[in-house]
CSV table of C-alpha atoms and ligand atoms in Angstrom, one decimal:
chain,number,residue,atom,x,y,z
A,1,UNK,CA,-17.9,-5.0,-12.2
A,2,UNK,CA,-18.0,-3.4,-8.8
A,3,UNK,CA,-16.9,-0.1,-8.5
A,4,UNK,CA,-12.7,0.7,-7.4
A,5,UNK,CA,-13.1,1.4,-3.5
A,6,UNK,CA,-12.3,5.2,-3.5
A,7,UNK,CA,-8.9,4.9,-1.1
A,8,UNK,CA,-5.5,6.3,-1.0
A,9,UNK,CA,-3.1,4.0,-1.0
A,10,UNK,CA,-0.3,5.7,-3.3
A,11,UNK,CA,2.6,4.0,-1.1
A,12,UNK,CA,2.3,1.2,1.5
A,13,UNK,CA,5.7,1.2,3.4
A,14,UNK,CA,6.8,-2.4,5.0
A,15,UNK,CA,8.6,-2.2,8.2
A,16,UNK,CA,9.8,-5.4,9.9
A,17,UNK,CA,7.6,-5.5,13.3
A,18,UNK,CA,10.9,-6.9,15.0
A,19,UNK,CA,12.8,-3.6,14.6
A,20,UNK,CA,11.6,-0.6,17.2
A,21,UNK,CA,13.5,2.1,15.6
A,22,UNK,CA,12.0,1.5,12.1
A,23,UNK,CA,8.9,1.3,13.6
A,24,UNK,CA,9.1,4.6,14.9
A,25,UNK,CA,9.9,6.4,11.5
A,26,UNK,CA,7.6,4.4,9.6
A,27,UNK,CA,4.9,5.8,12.0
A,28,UNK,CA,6.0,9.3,10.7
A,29,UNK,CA,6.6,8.6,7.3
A,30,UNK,CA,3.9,10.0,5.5
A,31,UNK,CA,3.0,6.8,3.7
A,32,UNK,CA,-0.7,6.6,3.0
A,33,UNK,CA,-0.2,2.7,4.5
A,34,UNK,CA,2.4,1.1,7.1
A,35,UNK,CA,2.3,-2.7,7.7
A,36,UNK,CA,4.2,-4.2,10.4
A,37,UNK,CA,5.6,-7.0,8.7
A,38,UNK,CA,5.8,-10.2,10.8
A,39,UNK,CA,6.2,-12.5,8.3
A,40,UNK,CA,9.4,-12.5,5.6
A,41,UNK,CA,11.4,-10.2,6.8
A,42,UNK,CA,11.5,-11.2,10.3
A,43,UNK,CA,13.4,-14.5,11.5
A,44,UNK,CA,11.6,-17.7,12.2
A,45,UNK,CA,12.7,-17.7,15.5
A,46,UNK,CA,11.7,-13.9,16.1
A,47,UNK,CA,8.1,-13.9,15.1
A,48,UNK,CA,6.4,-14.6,18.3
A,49,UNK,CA,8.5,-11.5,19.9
A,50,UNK,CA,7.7,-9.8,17.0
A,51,UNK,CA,3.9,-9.9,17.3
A,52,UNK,CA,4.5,-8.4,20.7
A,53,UNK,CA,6.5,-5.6,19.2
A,54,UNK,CA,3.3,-4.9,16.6
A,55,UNK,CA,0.7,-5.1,19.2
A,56,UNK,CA,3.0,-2.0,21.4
A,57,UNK,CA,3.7,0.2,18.6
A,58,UNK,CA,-0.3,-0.1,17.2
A,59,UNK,CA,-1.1,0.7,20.6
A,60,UNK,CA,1.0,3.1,21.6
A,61,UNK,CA,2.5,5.6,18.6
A,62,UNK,CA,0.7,8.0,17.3
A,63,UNK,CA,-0.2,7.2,13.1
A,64,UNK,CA,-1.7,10.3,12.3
A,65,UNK,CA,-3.8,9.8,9.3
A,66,UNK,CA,-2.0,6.8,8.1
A,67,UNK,CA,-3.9,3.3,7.5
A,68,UNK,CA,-2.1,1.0,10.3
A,69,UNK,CA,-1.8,-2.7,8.6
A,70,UNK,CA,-0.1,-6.3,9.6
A,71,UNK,CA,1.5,-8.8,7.4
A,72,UNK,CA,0.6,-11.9,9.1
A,73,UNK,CA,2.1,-15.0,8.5
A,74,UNK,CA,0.7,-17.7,5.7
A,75,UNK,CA,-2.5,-19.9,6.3
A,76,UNK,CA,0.1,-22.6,6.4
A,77,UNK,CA,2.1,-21.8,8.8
A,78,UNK,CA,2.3,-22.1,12.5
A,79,UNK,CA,2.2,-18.6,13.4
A,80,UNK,CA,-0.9,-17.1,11.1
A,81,UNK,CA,-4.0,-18.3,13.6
A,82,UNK,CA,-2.1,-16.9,16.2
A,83,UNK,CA,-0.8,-13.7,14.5
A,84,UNK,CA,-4.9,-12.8,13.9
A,85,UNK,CA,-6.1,-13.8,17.3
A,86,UNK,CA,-3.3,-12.1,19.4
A,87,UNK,CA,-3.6,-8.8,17.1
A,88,UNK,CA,-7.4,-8.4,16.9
A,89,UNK,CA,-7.6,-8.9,20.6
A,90,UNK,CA,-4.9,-6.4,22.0
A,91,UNK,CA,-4.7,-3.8,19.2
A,92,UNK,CA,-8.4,-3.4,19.3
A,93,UNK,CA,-9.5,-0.4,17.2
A,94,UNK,CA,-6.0,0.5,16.3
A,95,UNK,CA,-5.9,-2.1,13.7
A,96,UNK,CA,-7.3,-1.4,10.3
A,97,UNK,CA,-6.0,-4.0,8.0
A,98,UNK,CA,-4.4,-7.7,7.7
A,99,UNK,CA,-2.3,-8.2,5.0
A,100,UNK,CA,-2.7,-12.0,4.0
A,101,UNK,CA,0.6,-13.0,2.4
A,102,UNK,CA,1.0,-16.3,-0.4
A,103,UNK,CA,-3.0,-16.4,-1.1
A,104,UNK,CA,-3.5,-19.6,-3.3
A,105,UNK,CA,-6.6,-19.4,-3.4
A,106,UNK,CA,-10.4,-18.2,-1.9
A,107,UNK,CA,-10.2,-20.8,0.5
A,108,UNK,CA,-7.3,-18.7,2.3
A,109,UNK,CA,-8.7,-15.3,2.3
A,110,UNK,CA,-12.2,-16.9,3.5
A,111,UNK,CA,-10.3,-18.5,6.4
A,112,UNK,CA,-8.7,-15.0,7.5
A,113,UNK,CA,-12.2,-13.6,7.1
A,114,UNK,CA,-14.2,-16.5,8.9
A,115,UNK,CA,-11.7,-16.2,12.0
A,116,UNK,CA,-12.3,-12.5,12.4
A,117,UNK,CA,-15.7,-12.3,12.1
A,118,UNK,CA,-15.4,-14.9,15.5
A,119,UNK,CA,-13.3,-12.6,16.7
A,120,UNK,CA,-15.2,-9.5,16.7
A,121,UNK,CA,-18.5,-10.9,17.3
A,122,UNK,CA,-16.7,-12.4,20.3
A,123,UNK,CA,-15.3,-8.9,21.2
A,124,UNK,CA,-18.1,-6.9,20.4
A,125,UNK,CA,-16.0,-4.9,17.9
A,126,UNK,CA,-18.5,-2.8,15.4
A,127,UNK,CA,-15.7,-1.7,12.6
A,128,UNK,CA,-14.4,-4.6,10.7
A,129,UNK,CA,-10.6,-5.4,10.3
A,130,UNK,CA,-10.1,-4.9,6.2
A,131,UNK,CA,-7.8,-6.9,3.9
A,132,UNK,CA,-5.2,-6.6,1.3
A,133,UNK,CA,-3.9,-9.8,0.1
A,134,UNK,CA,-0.7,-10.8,-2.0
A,135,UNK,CA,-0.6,-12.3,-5.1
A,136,UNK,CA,2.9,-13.6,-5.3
A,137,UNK,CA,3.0,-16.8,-7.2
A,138,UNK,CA,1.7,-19.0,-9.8
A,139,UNK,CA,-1.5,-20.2,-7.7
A,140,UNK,CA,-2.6,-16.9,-6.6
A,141,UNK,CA,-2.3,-15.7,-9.8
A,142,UNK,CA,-4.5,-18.4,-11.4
A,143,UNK,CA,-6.7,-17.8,-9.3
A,144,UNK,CA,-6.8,-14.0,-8.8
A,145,UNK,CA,-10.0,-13.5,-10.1
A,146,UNK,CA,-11.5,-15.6,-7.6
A,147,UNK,CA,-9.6,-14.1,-5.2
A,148,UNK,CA,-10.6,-10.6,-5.7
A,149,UNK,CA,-14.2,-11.4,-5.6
A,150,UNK,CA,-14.4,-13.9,-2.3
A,151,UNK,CA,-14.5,-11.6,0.8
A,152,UNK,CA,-16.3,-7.8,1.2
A,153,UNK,CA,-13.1,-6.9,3.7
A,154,UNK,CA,-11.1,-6.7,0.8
A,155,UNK,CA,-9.3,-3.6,-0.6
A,156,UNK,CA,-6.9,-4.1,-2.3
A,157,UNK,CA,-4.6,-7.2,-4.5
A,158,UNK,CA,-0.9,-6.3,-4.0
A,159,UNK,CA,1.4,-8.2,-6.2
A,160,UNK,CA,4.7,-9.4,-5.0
A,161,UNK,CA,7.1,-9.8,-7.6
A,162,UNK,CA,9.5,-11.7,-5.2
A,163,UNK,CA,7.8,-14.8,-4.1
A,164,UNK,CA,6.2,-14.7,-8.1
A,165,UNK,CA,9.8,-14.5,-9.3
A,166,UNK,CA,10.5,-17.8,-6.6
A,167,UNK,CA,7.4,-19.5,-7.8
A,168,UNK,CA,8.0,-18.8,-11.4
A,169,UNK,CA,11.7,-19.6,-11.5
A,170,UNK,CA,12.2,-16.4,-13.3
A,171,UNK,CA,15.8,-15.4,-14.5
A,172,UNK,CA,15.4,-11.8,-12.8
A,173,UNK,CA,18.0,-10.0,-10.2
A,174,UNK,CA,17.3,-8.8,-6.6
A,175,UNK,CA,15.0,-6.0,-8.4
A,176,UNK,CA,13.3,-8.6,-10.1
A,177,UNK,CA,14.6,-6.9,-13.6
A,178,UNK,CA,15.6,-10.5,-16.1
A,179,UNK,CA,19.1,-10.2,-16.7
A,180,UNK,CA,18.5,-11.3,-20.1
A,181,UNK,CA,17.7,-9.5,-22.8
A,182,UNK,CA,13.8,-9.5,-22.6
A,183,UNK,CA,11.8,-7.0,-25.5
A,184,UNK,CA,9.5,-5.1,-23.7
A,185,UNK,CA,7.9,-5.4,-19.9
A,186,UNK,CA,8.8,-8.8,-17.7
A,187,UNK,CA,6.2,-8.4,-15.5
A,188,UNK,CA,3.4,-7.6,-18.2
A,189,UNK,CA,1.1,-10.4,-18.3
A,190,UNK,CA,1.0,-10.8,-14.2
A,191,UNK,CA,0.7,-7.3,-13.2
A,192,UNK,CA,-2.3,-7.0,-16.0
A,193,UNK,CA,-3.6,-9.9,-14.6
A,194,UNK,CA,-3.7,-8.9,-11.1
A,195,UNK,CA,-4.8,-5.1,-11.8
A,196,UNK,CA,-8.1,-7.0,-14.0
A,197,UNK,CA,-8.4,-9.6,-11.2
A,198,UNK,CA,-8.4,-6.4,-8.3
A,199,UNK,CA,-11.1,-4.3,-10.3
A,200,UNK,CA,-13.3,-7.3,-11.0
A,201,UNK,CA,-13.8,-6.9,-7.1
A,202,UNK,CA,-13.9,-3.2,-7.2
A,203,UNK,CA,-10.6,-3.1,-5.3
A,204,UNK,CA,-7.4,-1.4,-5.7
A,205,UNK,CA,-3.9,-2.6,-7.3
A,206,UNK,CA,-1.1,-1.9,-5.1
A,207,UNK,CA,2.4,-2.9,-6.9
A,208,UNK,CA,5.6,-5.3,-6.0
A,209,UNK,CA,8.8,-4.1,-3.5
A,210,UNK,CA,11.9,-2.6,-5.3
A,211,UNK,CA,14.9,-3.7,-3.2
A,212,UNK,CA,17.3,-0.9,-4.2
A,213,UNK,CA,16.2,1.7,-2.5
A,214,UNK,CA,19.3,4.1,-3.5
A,215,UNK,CA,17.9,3.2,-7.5
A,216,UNK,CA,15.1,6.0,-7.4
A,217,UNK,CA,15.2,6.1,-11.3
A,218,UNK,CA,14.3,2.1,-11.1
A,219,UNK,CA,11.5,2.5,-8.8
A,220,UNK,CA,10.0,5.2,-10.8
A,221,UNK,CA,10.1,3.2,-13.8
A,222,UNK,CA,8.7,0.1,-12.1
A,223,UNK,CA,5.9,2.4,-10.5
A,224,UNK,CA,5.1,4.3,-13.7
A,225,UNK,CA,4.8,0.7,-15.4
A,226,UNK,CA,2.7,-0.5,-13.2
A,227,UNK,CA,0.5,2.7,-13.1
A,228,UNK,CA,0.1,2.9,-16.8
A,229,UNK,CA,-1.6,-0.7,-16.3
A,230,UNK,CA,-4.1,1.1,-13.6
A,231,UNK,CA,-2.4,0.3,-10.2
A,232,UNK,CA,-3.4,2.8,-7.8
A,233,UNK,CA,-0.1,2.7,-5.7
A,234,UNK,CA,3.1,0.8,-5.0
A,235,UNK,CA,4.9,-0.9,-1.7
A,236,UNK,CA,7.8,1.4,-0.6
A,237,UNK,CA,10.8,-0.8,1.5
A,238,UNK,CA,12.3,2.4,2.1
A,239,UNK,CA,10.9,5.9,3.3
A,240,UNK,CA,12.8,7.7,0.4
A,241,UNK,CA,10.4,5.3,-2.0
A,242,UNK,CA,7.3,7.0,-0.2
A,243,UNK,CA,7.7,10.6,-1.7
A,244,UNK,CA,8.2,8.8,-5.2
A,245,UNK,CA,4.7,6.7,-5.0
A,246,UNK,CA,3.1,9.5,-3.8
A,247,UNK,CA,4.5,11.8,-6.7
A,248,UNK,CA,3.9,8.5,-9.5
A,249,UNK,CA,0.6,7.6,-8.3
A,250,UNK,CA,-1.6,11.0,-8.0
A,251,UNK,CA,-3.1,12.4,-11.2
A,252,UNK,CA,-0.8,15.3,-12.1
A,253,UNK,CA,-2.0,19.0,-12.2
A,254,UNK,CA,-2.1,18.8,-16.6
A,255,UNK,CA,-4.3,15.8,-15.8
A,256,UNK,CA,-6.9,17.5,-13.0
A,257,UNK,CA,-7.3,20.2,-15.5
A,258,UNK,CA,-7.9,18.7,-18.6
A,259,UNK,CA,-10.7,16.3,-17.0
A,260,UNK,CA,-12.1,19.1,-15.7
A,261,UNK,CA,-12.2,20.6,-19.1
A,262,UNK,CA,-13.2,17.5,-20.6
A,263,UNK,CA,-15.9,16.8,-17.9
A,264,UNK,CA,-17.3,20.4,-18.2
A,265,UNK,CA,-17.8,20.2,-22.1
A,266,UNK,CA,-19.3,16.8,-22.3
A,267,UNK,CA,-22.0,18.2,-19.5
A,268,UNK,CA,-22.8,21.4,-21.2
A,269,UNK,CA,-23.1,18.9,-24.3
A,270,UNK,CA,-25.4,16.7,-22.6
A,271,UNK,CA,-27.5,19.4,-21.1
A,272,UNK,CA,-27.9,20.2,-24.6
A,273,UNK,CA,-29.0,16.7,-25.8
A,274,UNK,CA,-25.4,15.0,-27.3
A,275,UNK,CA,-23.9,12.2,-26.3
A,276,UNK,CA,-20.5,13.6,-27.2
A,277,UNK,CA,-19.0,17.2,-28.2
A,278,UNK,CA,-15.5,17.9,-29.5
A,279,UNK,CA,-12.8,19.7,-27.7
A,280,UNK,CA,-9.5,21.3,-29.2
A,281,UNK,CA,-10.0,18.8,-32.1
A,282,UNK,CA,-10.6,15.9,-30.7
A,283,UNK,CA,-14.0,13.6,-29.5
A,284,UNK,CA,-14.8,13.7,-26.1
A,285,UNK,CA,-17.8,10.9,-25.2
A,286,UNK,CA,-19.1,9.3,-22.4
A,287,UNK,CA,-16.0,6.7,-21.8
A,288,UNK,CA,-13.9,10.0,-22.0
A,289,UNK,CA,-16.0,11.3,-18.9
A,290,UNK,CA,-16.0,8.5,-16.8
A,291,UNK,CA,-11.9,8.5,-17.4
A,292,UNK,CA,-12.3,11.9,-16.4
A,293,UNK,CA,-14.4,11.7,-13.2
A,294,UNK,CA,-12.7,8.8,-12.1
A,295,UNK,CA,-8.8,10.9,-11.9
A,296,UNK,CA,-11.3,14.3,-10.4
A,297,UNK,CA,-12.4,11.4,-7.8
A,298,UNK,CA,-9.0,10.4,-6.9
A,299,UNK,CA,-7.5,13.5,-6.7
A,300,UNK,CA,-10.6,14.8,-4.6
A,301,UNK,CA,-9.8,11.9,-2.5
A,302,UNK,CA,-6.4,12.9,-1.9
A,303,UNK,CA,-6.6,16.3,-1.0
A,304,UNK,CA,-9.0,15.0,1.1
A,305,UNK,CA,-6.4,12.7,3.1
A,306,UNK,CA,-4.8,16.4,3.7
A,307,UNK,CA,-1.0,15.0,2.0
B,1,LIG,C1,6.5,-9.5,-1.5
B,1,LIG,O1,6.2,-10.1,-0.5
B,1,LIG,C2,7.2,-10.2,-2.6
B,1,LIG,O2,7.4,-11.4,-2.4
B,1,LIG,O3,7.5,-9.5,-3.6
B,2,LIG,MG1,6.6,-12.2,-0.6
């Protein structure tokens, strides 16, 4: 299994490329991700103006240490060959990552990845446009694994609960919550599926949208869920969901300091010959290390990012 790229990507914040002023406090959000979204939450008719609107604001505001990212429109669709061709030429270096909405399967992300590997052999570019690509119904998620493991651009699998829910025919509301009685988590099975799928390819597992943004409780519950099952961060539709992500997703203080505890006595066993020691009572071996380098790493890589 290839090793979890070591990113920070607590919150990705989508922002509809067709609206200026959101544009412009998305830019200063603090969200370790923005994508200009041109594909569902901008009008059919709008899209083509909308690109224009994406290629300005990469090009022009200033991002400060966030990742800059475009949701281009499905492989299916009229707009996606021109959404990747229009953007890689006139952002230029201030482009970092294509989202790929609706994968299906490898054959879609390998498409994205053949047509900008034309593009910046064409262009001369030297640092690769990444990827993140949505798993959001019941193809993707069949074939996540292949997915996940189909093109070295990729960073992350984000799952969106929406489309799944559409694809699914799930009896859920506009937080994708069932409103039926269900025992225990909905979304279970397809966000494990999706966080095994993302570390197969040694990428991260970025969580679904939660409409209601005045329902902090429910997006912390969601995001907690989700992080319990080893997703590294969650979309934000809102710029009051960014402080929560960033809060849910980052190993807590209690958790910094007990890995370092943990780390430090297993070392000082090892150094000793022992493969495992015990601390206050309880067994700490070589699986509990690697737990505990792996929260020292993220956090190390979030102080790093400065936020
Ligand atoms: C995101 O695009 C979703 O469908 O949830
Ligand atoms: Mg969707």
């Amino acid at each position: 299994m290839a090793r979890r790229r070591p990113l920070v990507r607590r919150s990705e914040l989508a922002t509809p490329a067709s609206n200026e002023r959101m544009i412009a406090k998305a830019a200063a959000s603090g969200a370790d991700l923005v994508f200009l979204d041109l594909e569902d939450a901008v009008a059919p008719a709008e899209r083509p103006a909308a690109r224009e609107k994406a290629v300005a604001a990469l090009t022009e505001l200033d991002w400060g240490a966030t990742t800059r990212a475009v949701r281009i429109n499905g492989v299916d669709t009229e707009w996606a060959h021109d959404d990747v061709i229009e953007l890689v030429t006139r952002a230029g270096d201030h482009l970092d990552t294509i989202i790929v909405p609706k994968a299906t399967a490898a054959r879609d992300v390998w498409w994205v990845d053949v047509l900008l590997t034309q593009l910046e052999t064409k262009l001369r570019r030297e640092r690769r446009i990444r990827l993140e690509v949505l798993i959001e119904d019941v193809a993707g998620l069949a074939h996540a694994e292949e997915i996940a493991t189909v093109s070295d651009r990729l960073d992350a699998l984000i799952f969106g609960a929406g489309d799944f829910s559409v694809s699914l025919g799930a009896r859920v509301d506009t937080n994708f919550v069932p409103t039926v009685d269900y025992p225990g988590d909905f979304w279970h099975h397809a966000r494990s599926r999706v966080a095994v799928a993302a570390r197969l390819g040694g990428l991260l597992a970025i969580d679904a949208p939660y409409p209601d943004y005045r329902d902090p409780e429910g997006y912390t519950r969601e995001a907690q869920r989700a992080s319990a099952l080893g997703f590294d961060g969650k979309w934000a539709i809102h710029p009051d969901q960014i402080p929560i992500a960033n809060g849910v997703f980052a190993p807590t203080d209690q958790e910094v300091a007990e890995a370092r505890r943990a780390a430090a006595a297993y070392r000082a066993a090892e150094r000793e010959g022992h493969g495992a020691t015990g601390l206050d009572g309880r067994l700490v071996d070589a699986a509990h290390v690697k737990l505990a380098d792996d929260v020292l790493a993220r956090a190390a890589e979030i102080e790093r990012r400065g936020t």
